[in-house]
Amino acid sequence: MLVPTGRGKEIEKDEIPPEEYERVLNWFYDQRDKVPLQLKATCAPHYFRIMRQRAKEEGIKITMETHGFEAMTKGCLGGSGFCFISHIGEVYPCGFLPALAGDIRKQSFKDVWEQSKVFNDIRDVNKLKGKCGICEYRRVCSGCRARAYAATGDYMAEEPYCVYVPAGGEAV
């Protein structure tokens, strides 16, 4: 799933449309019981929404036994479960999101991780904007902050490649 930043910006015109993205993620969900491998959708946070929707429709409770490690994680972990540190010590939520969180040449990594505005914004799902901000799946998806940034210049904006229309209910 393309994140149209950096070199990816050069091939953005070849990116699949949002409706196809949704179809591919549903197909991906269907493959989990058909192959002997643990599959992981990378840079596809709304897969975790789809997984929960489909499991609910099928009457399946999401557990380690039914969904493996996917049951224990969420969409994008950039800025909440991992980060990217450049060769010059600059810290970013991920390699696709050019939102500077800090610089380990000037402060400790612990301080950057715990006190960065960027990281704290990303970790607070109540700061999400647009439909991501009202989506009942925001705690398990949160959309791709890099795609939001690439499309709008705001890493907290709604995920531009999600076709889901939220019910606006409470977070899952």
PDB file of C-alpha atoms in Angstrom:
ATOM      1  CA  MET A   1       0.000   0.000   0.000  1.00  0.00           C
ATOM      2  CA  LEU A   2       1.733   3.097  -1.260  1.00  0.00           C
ATOM      3  CA  VAL A   3       2.430   5.987   1.085  1.00  0.00           C
ATOM      4  CA  PRO A   4       2.851   8.880  -1.370  1.00  0.00           C
ATOM      5  CA  THR A   5       5.794  10.602   0.298  1.00  0.00           C
ATOM      6  CA  GLY A   6       9.460  10.735  -0.613  1.00  0.00           C
ATOM      7  CA  ARG A   7      10.132   8.618  -3.702  1.00  0.00           C
ATOM      8  CA  GLY A   8       6.537   7.349  -3.474  1.00  0.00           C
ATOM      9  CA  LYS A   9       5.329  10.823  -4.455  1.00  0.00           C
ATOM     10  CA  GLU A  10       6.859  10.223  -7.889  1.00  0.00           C
ATOM     11  CA  ILE A  11       4.569   7.231  -8.535  1.00  0.00           C
ATOM     12  CA  GLU A  12       1.451   8.557  -6.796  1.00  0.00           C
ATOM     13  CA  LYS A  13      -0.414   8.634 -10.110  1.00  0.00           C
ATOM     14  CA  ASP A  14      -0.044   4.829 -10.261  1.00  0.00           C
ATOM     15  CA  GLU A  15      -1.545   4.290  -6.818  1.00  0.00           C
ATOM     16  CA  ILE A  16      -4.702   2.214  -6.656  1.00  0.00           C
ATOM     17  CA  PRO A  17      -7.878   4.208  -5.917  1.00  0.00           C
ATOM     18  CA  PRO A  18      -9.431   4.056  -2.424  1.00  0.00           C
ATOM     19  CA  GLU A  19     -12.217   1.684  -3.513  1.00  0.00           C
ATOM     20  CA  GLU A  20      -9.636  -0.792  -4.843  1.00  0.00           C
ATOM     21  CA  TYR A  21      -7.622  -0.385  -1.642  1.00  0.00           C
ATOM     22  CA  GLU A  22     -10.726  -1.463   0.309  1.00  0.00           C
ATOM     23  CA  ARG A  23     -11.289  -4.433  -2.017  1.00  0.00           C
ATOM     24  CA  VAL A  24      -7.647  -5.536  -1.671  1.00  0.00           C
ATOM     25  CA  LEU A  25      -7.789  -5.347   2.131  1.00  0.00           C
ATOM     26  CA  ASN A  26     -10.970  -7.452   2.162  1.00  0.00           C
ATOM     27  CA  TRP A  27      -9.253  -9.973  -0.142  1.00  0.00           C
ATOM     28  CA  PHE A  28      -6.262  -9.934   2.220  1.00  0.00           C
ATOM     29  CA  TYR A  29      -8.569 -10.738   5.149  1.00  0.00           C
ATOM     30  CA  ASP A  30      -9.954 -13.687   3.184  1.00  0.00           C
ATOM     31  CA  GLN A  31      -6.423 -15.091   2.716  1.00  0.00           C
ATOM     32  CA  ARG A  32      -5.656 -15.449   6.431  1.00  0.00           C
ATOM     33  CA  ASP A  33      -7.234 -18.923   6.647  1.00  0.00           C
ATOM     34  CA  LYS A  34      -6.053 -20.051   3.216  1.00  0.00           C
ATOM     35  CA  VAL A  35      -2.295 -19.845   3.646  1.00  0.00           C
ATOM     36  CA  PRO A  36       0.012 -21.363   6.281  1.00  0.00           C
ATOM     37  CA  LEU A  37       1.751 -18.020   6.859  1.00  0.00           C
ATOM     38  CA  GLN A  38       1.060 -15.235   9.321  1.00  0.00           C
ATOM     39  CA  LEU A  39       0.124 -12.363   6.995  1.00  0.00           C
ATOM     40  CA  LYS A  40       0.616  -8.687   7.879  1.00  0.00           C
ATOM     41  CA  ALA A  41      -0.835  -5.752   5.987  1.00  0.00           C
ATOM     42  CA  THR A  42       1.868  -3.071   6.041  1.00  0.00           C
ATOM     43  CA  CYS A  43       0.949   0.619   5.818  1.00  0.00           C
ATOM     44  CA  ALA A  44      -2.716  -0.374   5.735  1.00  0.00           C
ATOM     45  CA  PRO A  45      -4.165   0.735   9.080  1.00  0.00           C
ATOM     46  CA  HIS A  46      -7.775   0.408   7.984  1.00  0.00           C
ATOM     47  CA  TYR A  47      -7.207  -3.316   7.604  1.00  0.00           C
ATOM     48  CA  PHE A  48      -7.794  -3.423  11.366  1.00  0.00           C
ATOM     49  CA  ARG A  49     -11.215  -1.833  10.878  1.00  0.00           C
ATOM     50  CA  ILE A  50     -12.023  -4.309   8.124  1.00  0.00           C
ATOM     51  CA  MET A  51     -10.804  -7.216  10.266  1.00  0.00           C
ATOM     52  CA  ARG A  52     -13.141  -6.209  13.092  1.00  0.00           C
ATOM     53  CA  GLN A  53     -16.085  -5.571  10.763  1.00  0.00           C
ATOM     54  CA  ARG A  54     -15.664  -8.904   9.022  1.00  0.00           C
ATOM     55  CA  ALA A  55     -15.132 -10.861  12.250  1.00  0.00           C
ATOM     56  CA  LYS A  56     -18.282  -9.308  13.717  1.00  0.00           C
ATOM     57  CA  GLU A  57     -20.274 -10.203  10.577  1.00  0.00           C
ATOM     58  CA  GLU A  58     -18.949 -13.769  10.833  1.00  0.00           C
ATOM     59  CA  GLY A  59     -19.701 -14.003  14.552  1.00  0.00           C
ATOM     60  CA  ILE A  60     -16.040 -14.506  15.366  1.00  0.00           C
ATOM     61  CA  LYS A  61     -14.407 -13.055  18.476  1.00  0.00           C
ATOM     62  CA  ILE A  62     -10.953 -11.639  17.729  1.00  0.00           C
ATOM     63  CA  THR A  63      -8.389 -13.571  19.759  1.00  0.00           C
ATOM     64  CA  MET A  64      -4.842 -14.844  19.294  1.00  0.00           C
ATOM     65  CA  GLU A  65      -6.331 -18.180  18.245  1.00  0.00           C
ATOM     66  CA  THR A  66      -8.586 -16.674  15.567  1.00  0.00           C
ATOM     67  CA  HIS A  67      -6.438 -13.787  14.272  1.00  0.00           C
ATOM     68  CA  GLY A  68      -2.903 -14.338  15.554  1.00  0.00           C
ATOM     69  CA  PHE A  69      -0.842 -11.281  16.396  1.00  0.00           C
ATOM     70  CA  GLU A  70      -3.336  -9.044  14.584  1.00  0.00           C
ATOM     71  CA  ALA A  71      -5.595  -9.465  17.622  1.00  0.00           C
ATOM     72  CA  MET A  72      -2.985  -7.744  19.795  1.00  0.00           C
ATOM     73  CA  THR A  73      -2.051  -4.774  17.658  1.00  0.00           C
ATOM     74  CA  LYS A  74      -3.591  -1.899  15.766  1.00  0.00           C
ATOM     75  CA  GLY A  75      -3.132   0.001  12.521  1.00  0.00           C
ATOM     76  CA  CYS A  76      -0.145   2.263  12.230  1.00  0.00           C
ATOM     77  CA  LEU A  77       2.267   2.071  15.147  1.00  0.00           C
ATOM     78  CA  GLY A  78       4.389   4.998  13.914  1.00  0.00           C
ATOM     79  CA  GLY A  79       4.977   7.343  16.843  1.00  0.00           C
ATOM     80  CA  SER A  80       3.280   5.027  19.316  1.00  0.00           C
ATOM     81  CA  GLY A  81       5.046   1.668  18.951  1.00  0.00           C
ATOM     82  CA  PHE A  82       8.102   2.591  16.916  1.00  0.00           C
ATOM     83  CA  CYS A  83       9.779   5.563  15.319  1.00  0.00           C
ATOM     84  CA  PHE A  84      12.403   6.426  12.721  1.00  0.00           C
ATOM     85  CA  ILE A  85      15.742   7.985  13.630  1.00  0.00           C
ATOM     86  CA  SER A  86      17.658   9.461  10.705  1.00  0.00           C
ATOM     87  CA  HIS A  87      21.387   9.103  10.201  1.00  0.00           C
ATOM     88  CA  ILE A  88      21.816  12.593  11.700  1.00  0.00           C
ATOM     89  CA  GLY A  89      19.726  11.904  14.816  1.00  0.00           C
ATOM     90  CA  GLU A  90      16.411  13.429  13.780  1.00  0.00           C
ATOM     91  CA  VAL A  91      13.427  11.512  15.134  1.00  0.00           C
ATOM     92  CA  TYR A  92      10.212  11.023  13.150  1.00  0.00           C
ATOM     93  CA  PRO A  93       7.075   8.924  13.739  1.00  0.00           C
ATOM     94  CA  CYS A  94       7.998   6.786  10.728  1.00  0.00           C
ATOM     95  CA  GLY A  95      10.149   6.928   7.645  1.00  0.00           C
ATOM     96  CA  PHE A  96       7.207   8.181   5.580  1.00  0.00           C
ATOM     97  CA  LEU A  97       6.105  11.052   7.816  1.00  0.00           C
ATOM     98  CA  PRO A  98       8.407  14.098   7.700  1.00  0.00           C
ATOM     99  CA  ALA A  99       7.057  15.571  10.945  1.00  0.00           C
ATOM    100  CA  LEU A 100      10.115  16.175  13.122  1.00  0.00           C
ATOM    101  CA  ALA A 101       9.557  14.948  16.676  1.00  0.00           C
ATOM    102  CA  GLY A 102      13.002  15.743  18.039  1.00  0.00           C
ATOM    103  CA  ASP A 103      16.755  15.367  17.689  1.00  0.00           C
ATOM    104  CA  ILE A 104      18.715  12.896  19.809  1.00  0.00           C
ATOM    105  CA  ARG A 105      21.851  15.001  19.361  1.00  0.00           C
ATOM    106  CA  LYS A 106      20.131  17.700  21.419  1.00  0.00           C
ATOM    107  CA  GLN A 107      17.943  15.745  23.848  1.00  0.00           C
ATOM    108  CA  SER A 108      17.577  12.222  25.123  1.00  0.00           C
ATOM    109  CA  PHE A 109      15.561   9.728  23.173  1.00  0.00           C
ATOM    110  CA  LYS A 110      13.412   9.228  26.290  1.00  0.00           C
ATOM    111  CA  ASP A 111      12.535  12.942  26.288  1.00  0.00           C
ATOM    112  CA  VAL A 112      11.722  12.907  22.571  1.00  0.00           C
ATOM    113  CA  TRP A 113       9.589   9.765  22.921  1.00  0.00           C
ATOM    114  CA  GLU A 114       7.675  10.985  25.961  1.00  0.00           C
ATOM    115  CA  GLN A 115       7.464  14.755  25.409  1.00  0.00           C
ATOM    116  CA  SER A 116       7.340  15.336  21.655  1.00  0.00           C
ATOM    117  CA  LYS A 117       4.244  17.217  20.510  1.00  0.00           C
ATOM    118  CA  VAL A 118       4.170  15.128  17.323  1.00  0.00           C
ATOM    119  CA  PHE A 119       4.258  11.802  19.184  1.00  0.00           C
ATOM    120  CA  ASN A 120       1.755  12.937  21.805  1.00  0.00           C
ATOM    121  CA  ASP A 121      -0.607  14.221  19.107  1.00  0.00           C
ATOM    122  CA  ILE A 122      -0.443  10.933  17.197  1.00  0.00           C
ATOM    123  CA  ARG A 123      -1.048   8.896  20.363  1.00  0.00           C
ATOM    124  CA  ASP A 124      -4.180  10.874  21.235  1.00  0.00           C
ATOM    125  CA  VAL A 125      -6.936   9.524  18.965  1.00  0.00           C
ATOM    126  CA  ASN A 126      -9.214  12.288  20.211  1.00  0.00           C
ATOM    127  CA  LYS A 127      -7.076  14.774  18.276  1.00  0.00           C
ATOM    128  CA  LEU A 128      -7.755  13.078  14.954  1.00  0.00           C
ATOM    129  CA  LYS A 129      -9.630  15.320  12.522  1.00  0.00           C
ATOM    130  CA  GLY A 130     -12.302  14.789   9.900  1.00  0.00           C
ATOM    131  CA  LYS A 131     -13.976  11.424   9.732  1.00  0.00           C
ATOM    132  CA  CYS A 132     -11.057   9.755  11.531  1.00  0.00           C
ATOM    133  CA  GLY A 133     -11.878  11.887  14.568  1.00  0.00           C
ATOM    134  CA  ILE A 134     -15.425  10.533  14.806  1.00  0.00           C
ATOM    135  CA  CYS A 135     -14.778   6.989  13.617  1.00  0.00           C
ATOM    136  CA  GLU A 136     -15.724   4.212  15.997  1.00  0.00           C
ATOM    137  CA  TYR A 137     -12.603   2.321  14.827  1.00  0.00           C
ATOM    138  CA  ARG A 138     -10.135   5.147  15.499  1.00  0.00           C
ATOM    139  CA  ARG A 139      -8.437   3.302  18.378  1.00  0.00           C
ATOM    140  CA  VAL A 140      -7.602   0.293  16.199  1.00  0.00           C
ATOM    141  CA  CYS A 141      -6.975   2.111  12.917  1.00  0.00           C
ATOM    142  CA  SER A 142      -6.185   5.835  13.289  1.00  0.00           C
ATOM    143  CA  GLY A 143      -5.547   6.011   9.553  1.00  0.00           C
ATOM    144  CA  CYS A 144      -2.133   6.619   8.032  1.00  0.00           C
ATOM    145  CA  ARG A 145      -0.771   9.843   9.439  1.00  0.00           C
ATOM    146  CA  ALA A 146       1.786  10.034   6.613  1.00  0.00           C
ATOM    147  CA  ARG A 147      -0.910   9.791   3.926  1.00  0.00           C
ATOM    148  CA  ALA A 148      -2.934  12.463   5.755  1.00  0.00           C
ATOM    149  CA  TYR A 149       0.144  14.688   5.867  1.00  0.00           C
ATOM    150  CA  ALA A 150       0.968  14.092   2.196  1.00  0.00           C
ATOM    151  CA  ALA A 151      -2.593  14.998   1.161  1.00  0.00           C
ATOM    152  CA  THR A 152      -3.170  17.981   3.454  1.00  0.00           C
ATOM    153  CA  GLY A 153       0.020  19.056   5.220  1.00  0.00           C
ATOM    154  CA  ASP A 154      -1.630  18.066   8.532  1.00  0.00           C
ATOM    155  CA  TYR A 155      -0.641  14.726  10.052  1.00  0.00           C
ATOM    156  CA  MET A 156      -3.841  14.693  12.137  1.00  0.00           C
ATOM    157  CA  ALA A 157      -6.172  15.123   9.129  1.00  0.00           C
ATOM    158  CA  GLU A 158      -8.421  12.279   8.016  1.00  0.00           C
ATOM    159  CA  GLU A 159      -6.956   9.334   6.109  1.00  0.00           C
ATOM    160  CA  PRO A 160      -7.510  10.157   2.426  1.00  0.00           C
ATOM    161  CA  TYR A 161      -7.592   6.526   1.301  1.00  0.00           C
ATOM    162  CA  CYS A 162     -10.324   5.249   3.600  1.00  0.00           C
ATOM    163  CA  VAL A 163     -13.768   4.892   2.033  1.00  0.00           C
ATOM    164  CA  TYR A 164     -15.482   3.986   5.305  1.00  0.00           C
ATOM    165  CA  VAL A 165     -18.183   6.373   6.479  1.00  0.00           C
ATOM    166  CA  PRO A 166     -18.103   6.247  10.283  1.00  0.00           C
ATOM    167  CA  ALA A 167     -21.181   5.892  12.399  1.00  0.00           C
ATOM    168  CA  GLY A 168     -19.633   8.556  14.651  1.00  0.00           C
ATOM    169  CA  GLY A 169     -20.095   6.374  17.719  1.00  0.00           C
ATOM    170  CA  GLU A 170     -17.713   5.750  20.552  1.00  0.00           C
ATOM    171  CA  ALA A 171     -14.285   4.308  19.911  1.00  0.00           C
ATOM    172  CA  VAL A 172     -13.945   0.523  19.840  1.00  0.00           C
TER     173      VAL A 172
END
